[in-house]
Tab-separated table of C-alpha atoms in Angstrom:
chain	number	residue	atom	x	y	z
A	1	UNK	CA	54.200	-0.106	-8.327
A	2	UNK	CA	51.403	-2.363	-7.890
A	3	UNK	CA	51.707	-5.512	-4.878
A	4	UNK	CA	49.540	-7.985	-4.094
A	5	UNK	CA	49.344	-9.044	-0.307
A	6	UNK	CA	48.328	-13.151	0.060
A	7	UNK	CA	48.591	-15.845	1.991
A	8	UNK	CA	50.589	-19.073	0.635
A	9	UNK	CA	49.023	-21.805	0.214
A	10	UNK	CA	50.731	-23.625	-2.816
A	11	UNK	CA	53.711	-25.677	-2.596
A	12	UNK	CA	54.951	-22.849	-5.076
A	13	UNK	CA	53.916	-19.812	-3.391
A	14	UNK	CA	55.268	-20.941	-0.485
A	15	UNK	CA	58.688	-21.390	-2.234
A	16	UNK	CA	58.598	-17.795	-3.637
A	17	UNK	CA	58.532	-16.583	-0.022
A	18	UNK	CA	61.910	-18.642	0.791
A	19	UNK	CA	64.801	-15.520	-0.267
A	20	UNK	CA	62.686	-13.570	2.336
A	21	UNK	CA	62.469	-15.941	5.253
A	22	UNK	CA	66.400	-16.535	4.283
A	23	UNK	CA	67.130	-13.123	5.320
A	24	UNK	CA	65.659	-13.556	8.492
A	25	UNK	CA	66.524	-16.823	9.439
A	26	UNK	CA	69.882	-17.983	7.829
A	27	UNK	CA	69.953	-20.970	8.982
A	28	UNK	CA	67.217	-21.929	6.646
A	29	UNK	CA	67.629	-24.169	3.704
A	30	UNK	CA	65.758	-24.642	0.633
A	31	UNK	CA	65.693	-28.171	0.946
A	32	UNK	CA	63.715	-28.557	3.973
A	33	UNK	CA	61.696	-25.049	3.932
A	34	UNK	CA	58.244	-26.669	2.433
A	35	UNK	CA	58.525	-29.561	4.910
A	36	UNK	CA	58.964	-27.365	7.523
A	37	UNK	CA	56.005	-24.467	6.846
A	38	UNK	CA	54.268	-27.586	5.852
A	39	UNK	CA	54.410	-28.977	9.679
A	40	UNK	CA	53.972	-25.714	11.323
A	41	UNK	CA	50.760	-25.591	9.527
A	42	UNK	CA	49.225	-27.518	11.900
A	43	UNK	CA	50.182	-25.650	14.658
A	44	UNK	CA	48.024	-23.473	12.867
A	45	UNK	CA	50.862	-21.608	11.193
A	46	UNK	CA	50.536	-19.499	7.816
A	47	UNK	CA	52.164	-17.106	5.697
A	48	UNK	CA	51.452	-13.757	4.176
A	49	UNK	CA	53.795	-12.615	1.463
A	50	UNK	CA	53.546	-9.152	-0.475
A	51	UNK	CA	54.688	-10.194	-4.368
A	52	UNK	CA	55.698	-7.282	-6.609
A	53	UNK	CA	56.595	-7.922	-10.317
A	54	UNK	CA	56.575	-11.566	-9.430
A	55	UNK	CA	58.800	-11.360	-6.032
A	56	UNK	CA	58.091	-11.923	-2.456
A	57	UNK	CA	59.306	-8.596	-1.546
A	58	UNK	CA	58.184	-9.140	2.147
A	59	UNK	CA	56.223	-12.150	4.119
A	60	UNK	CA	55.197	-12.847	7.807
A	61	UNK	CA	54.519	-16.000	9.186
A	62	UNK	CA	51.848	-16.311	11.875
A	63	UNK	CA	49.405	-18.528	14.129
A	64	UNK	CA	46.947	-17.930	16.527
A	65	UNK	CA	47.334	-19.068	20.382
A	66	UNK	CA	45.733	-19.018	23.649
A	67	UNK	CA	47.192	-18.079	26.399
A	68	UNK	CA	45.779	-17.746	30.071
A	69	UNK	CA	47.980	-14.490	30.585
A	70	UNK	CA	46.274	-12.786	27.370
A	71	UNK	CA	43.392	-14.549	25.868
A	72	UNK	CA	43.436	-15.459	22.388
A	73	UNK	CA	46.100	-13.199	20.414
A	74	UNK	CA	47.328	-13.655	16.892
A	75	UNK	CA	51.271	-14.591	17.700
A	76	UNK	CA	53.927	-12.896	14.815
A	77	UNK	CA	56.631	-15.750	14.506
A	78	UNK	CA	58.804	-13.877	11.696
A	79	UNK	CA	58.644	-10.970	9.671
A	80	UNK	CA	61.089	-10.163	7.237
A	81	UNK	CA	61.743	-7.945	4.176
A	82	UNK	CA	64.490	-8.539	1.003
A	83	UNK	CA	67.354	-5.703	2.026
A	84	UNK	CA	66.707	-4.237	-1.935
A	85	UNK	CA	63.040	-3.959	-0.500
A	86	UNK	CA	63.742	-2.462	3.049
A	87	UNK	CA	61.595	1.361	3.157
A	88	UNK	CA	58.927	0.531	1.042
A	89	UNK	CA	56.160	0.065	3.689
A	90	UNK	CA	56.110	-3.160	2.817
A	91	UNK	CA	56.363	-4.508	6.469
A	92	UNK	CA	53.824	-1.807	7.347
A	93	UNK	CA	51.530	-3.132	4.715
A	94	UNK	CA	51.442	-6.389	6.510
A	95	UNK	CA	51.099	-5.403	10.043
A	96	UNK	CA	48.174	-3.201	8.917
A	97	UNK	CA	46.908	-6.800	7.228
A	98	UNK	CA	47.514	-9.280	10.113
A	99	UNK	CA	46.256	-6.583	13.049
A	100	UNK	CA	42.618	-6.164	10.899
A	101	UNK	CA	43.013	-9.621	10.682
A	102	UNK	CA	43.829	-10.067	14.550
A	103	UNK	CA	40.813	-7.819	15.238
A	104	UNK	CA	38.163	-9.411	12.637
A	105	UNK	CA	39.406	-13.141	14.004
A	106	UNK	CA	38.163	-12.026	17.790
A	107	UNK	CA	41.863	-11.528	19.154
A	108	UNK	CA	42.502	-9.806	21.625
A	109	UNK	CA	45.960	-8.668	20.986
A	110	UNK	CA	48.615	-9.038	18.787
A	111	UNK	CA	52.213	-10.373	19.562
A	112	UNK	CA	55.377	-10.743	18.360
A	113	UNK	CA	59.172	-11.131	19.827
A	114	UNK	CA	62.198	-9.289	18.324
A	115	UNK	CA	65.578	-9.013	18.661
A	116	UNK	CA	67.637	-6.260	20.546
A	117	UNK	CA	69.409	-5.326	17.762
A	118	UNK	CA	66.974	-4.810	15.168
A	119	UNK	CA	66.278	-0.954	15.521
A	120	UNK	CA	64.608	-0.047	12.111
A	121	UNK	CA	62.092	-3.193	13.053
A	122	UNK	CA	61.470	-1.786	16.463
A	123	UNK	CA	60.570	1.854	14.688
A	124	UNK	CA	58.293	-0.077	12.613
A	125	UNK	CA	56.600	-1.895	15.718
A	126	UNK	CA	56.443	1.758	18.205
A	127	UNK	CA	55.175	3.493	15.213
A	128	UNK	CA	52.200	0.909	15.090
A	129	UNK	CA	51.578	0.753	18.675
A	130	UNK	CA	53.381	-2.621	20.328
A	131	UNK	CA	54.538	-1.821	23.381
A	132	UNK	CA	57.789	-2.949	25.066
A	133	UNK	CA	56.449	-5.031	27.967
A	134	UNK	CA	58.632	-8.293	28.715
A	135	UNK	CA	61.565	-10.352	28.688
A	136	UNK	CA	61.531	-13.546	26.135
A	137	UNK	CA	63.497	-15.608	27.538
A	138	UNK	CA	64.882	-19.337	26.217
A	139	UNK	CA	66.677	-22.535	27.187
A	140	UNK	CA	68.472	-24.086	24.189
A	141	UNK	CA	70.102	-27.207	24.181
């Protein structure tokens, strides 16, 4: 089957991306999603979705940041996949996107965090070559 890889820029496209971000973050509600994408935009935030038949089968958001530890690097806030979707390449698809993208944008690295527990995403990650090499570690209140 044929997919298109984008980024979303419409209020609409952006919406079609929402059932995937769901799965990822749960906590997520429909209401509030545009607002929110619409804020981290100027953080420099964006999304890239892979549709199929209509369907955001797969999206990653993403920003650029500077850091004095690494340089410039293009940062990987979320990526997530529909569980009908999951072993499609789908996520590969858009790592191979956003690290050409990294590269042809004068990064010097790309980064991501991810949690313990997600194995097949970490398979997906060694097989691409990101390395294991800190601790995230956060304060909530």
């Amino acid at each position: 089957m044929e997919h298109e890889i984008f980024i979303a820029n419409s209020d609409e496209d952006i919406n079609l991306c929402f059932p995937a971000f769901k799965e990822l973050r749960p906590k997520l509600n429909f209401e509030e999603f545009l607002a929110q994408i619409r804020r981290q935009e100027s953080q420099s935030y964006k999304i890239l979705a892979l549709r199929e038949n209509g369907i955001v089968k797969s999206a990653a958001g993403f920003r650029f940041c500077e850091f004095l530890a690494w340089g410039k690097i293009l940062y990987i806030d979320d990526l997530t996949t529909l569980p009908n979707a999951r072993g499609n390449g789908f996520a590969d698809s858009l790592l191979n996107w956003l690290i050409e993208y990294a590269k042809s944008s004068s990064c010097n690295a790309v980064h991501l965090d991810t949690g313990y527990a997600r194995h097949a995403a970490h398979r997906v990650y060694l097989a691409k070559g990101f390395q294991l090499n800190c601790h995230h570690m956060a304060l909530e209140f």
